[in-house]
Structures are given as C-alpha cells and as structure tokens.
Amino acid sequence: MKKDLTAFRTALPDDVGAIVQLVNCAYRPEAGAGGWTHESDWVAGARVNAQQVLEMLCKPCSVVALGLIGTEIVACVHIEKHGDDAHIGMLAVQPHRQGTGLGKQMLALCRTVSRRDAGLR
C-alpha cells in the first residue's frame, strides 16, 4: 500500500536513537527479514552507531533529513555539501515500507534542499 510522507524535518540530537534503529533495521535486519537494502548476508554488525550519526548532525554543511508519516520517523537521508556538489548517503526506509515510493520522495527532498539551501547541483 502506497502512502506518502506527511512531513519532512531536519534531525536533531534527540533523534539519534531513532535514526540508528531505522538505518540498522533497513540495512542489517535479522536473518530472514525482508527489504531490498538487506546487507546482512555480506556484512556483519551494525551499519551505523549513535556516535557516527551525532557527528553527521554536528558537522558543518551536513544535515540528516527525516521523512515522517504522522509523527513516526519512517525514512532518513544524509546530505552533505562538498564544494559545489551535494553528496547523499544513509538513505533508509523502514523495510516494510520499501518499494512504496518513500525513497523517491526522500531523493526529491535532497534535490530541493541542495538547490534551495546551498545552491548545489
């Protein structure tokens, strides 16, 4: 079932735990779990930890954008300025919501934020 994100916002330090849980669940779920971003067969351990996410939030020219449905964080992406370009990473969507277009909505947000806020390509 397709459901659009209802809001976007910039992550705050209080969101670190939810971001870590979302990213690790999306990329390194338990054995047998679904989702197309599953890396558990190739790489062991957590994809990201709280210290890494906090560093992203505190770094200049870096933002972690959150996608919400209601008040629930269901997607995230890291956007960082490098010269005249914006680099993205850590794009994650809850596994049971993957394939519903939420990742595309987050990528569209990246393009908008990059062009509007930083004049990046």
CSV table of C-alpha atoms in Angstrom, one decimal, residues 10-12 15-28 36-37 39 46-58 62-67 73-80 87-94 98 102-103 106-107 110:
chain,number,residue,atom,x,y,z
A,10,THR,CA,15.9,18.1,10.0
A,11,ALA,CA,17.1,15.6,12.5
A,12,LEU,CA,18.0,16.8,16.0
A,15,ASP,CA,16.6,11.8,17.1
A,16,VAL,CA,19.9,9.9,17.0
A,17,GLY,CA,18.5,6.7,18.6
A,18,ALA,CA,15.6,6.5,16.1
A,19,ILE,CA,17.9,7.1,13.2
A,20,VAL,CA,20.3,4.4,14.3
A,21,GLN,CA,17.5,2.0,14.7
A,22,LEU,CA,16.0,2.9,11.3
A,23,VAL,CA,19.2,2.6,9.4
A,24,ASN,CA,20.3,-0.6,11.0
A,25,CYS,CA,16.9,-2.2,10.6
A,26,ALA,CA,16.9,-1.2,6.9
A,27,TYR,CA,20.4,-2.4,6.1
A,28,ARG,CA,21.2,-5.1,8.6
A,36,TRP,CA,15.7,-4.8,-0.7
A,37,THR,CA,18.6,-3.0,1.1
A,39,GLU,CA,23.2,-6.4,3.6
A,46,ALA,CA,25.7,-2.5,12.8
A,47,ARG,CA,25.5,-0.3,9.7
A,48,VAL,CA,25.8,2.9,11.9
A,49,ASN,CA,26.1,3.8,15.5
A,50,ALA,CA,25.0,6.7,17.6
A,51,GLN,CA,28.4,8.5,17.6
A,52,GLN,CA,28.5,8.4,13.8
A,53,VAL,CA,25.1,9.9,13.5
A,54,LEU,CA,25.8,12.6,16.1
A,55,GLU,CA,28.9,13.5,14.2
A,56,MET,CA,26.8,13.9,11.0
A,57,LEU,CA,24.4,16.2,12.8
A,58,CYS,CA,27.2,18.4,14.3
A,62,SER,CA,25.8,18.4,6.8
A,63,VAL,CA,22.2,17.6,7.5
A,64,VAL,CA,20.2,14.4,8.2
A,65,ALA,CA,16.7,14.9,6.8
A,66,LEU,CA,13.8,12.8,8.2
A,67,GLY,CA,10.7,11.7,6.4
A,73,ILE,CA,10.2,8.6,11.5
A,74,VAL,CA,10.0,6.2,8.6
A,75,ALA,CA,12.8,7.4,6.4
A,76,CYS,CA,16.1,9.4,6.5
A,77,VAL,CA,18.9,10.6,4.3
A,78,HIS,CA,22.2,12.3,5.0
A,79,ILE,CA,23.0,15.3,2.8
A,80,GLU,CA,26.5,16.9,2.8
A,87,HIS,CA,26.6,14.1,-1.6
A,88,ILE,CA,23.9,11.9,-0.2
A,89,GLY,CA,24.2,8.8,2.0
A,90,MET,CA,22.5,6.7,4.6
A,91,LEU,CA,19.2,6.7,2.6
A,92,ALA,CA,17.0,4.4,4.6
A,93,VAL,CA,13.3,3.5,4.6
A,94,GLN,CA,11.6,1.1,7.1
A,98,GLN,CA,10.4,-0.2,1.0
A,102,LEU,CA,9.1,6.8,0.1
A,103,GLY,CA,12.8,6.6,-1.0
A,106,MET,CA,13.4,11.4,0.1
A,107,LEU,CA,15.6,11.8,-3.0
A,110,CYS,CA,17.5,16.0,-1.4
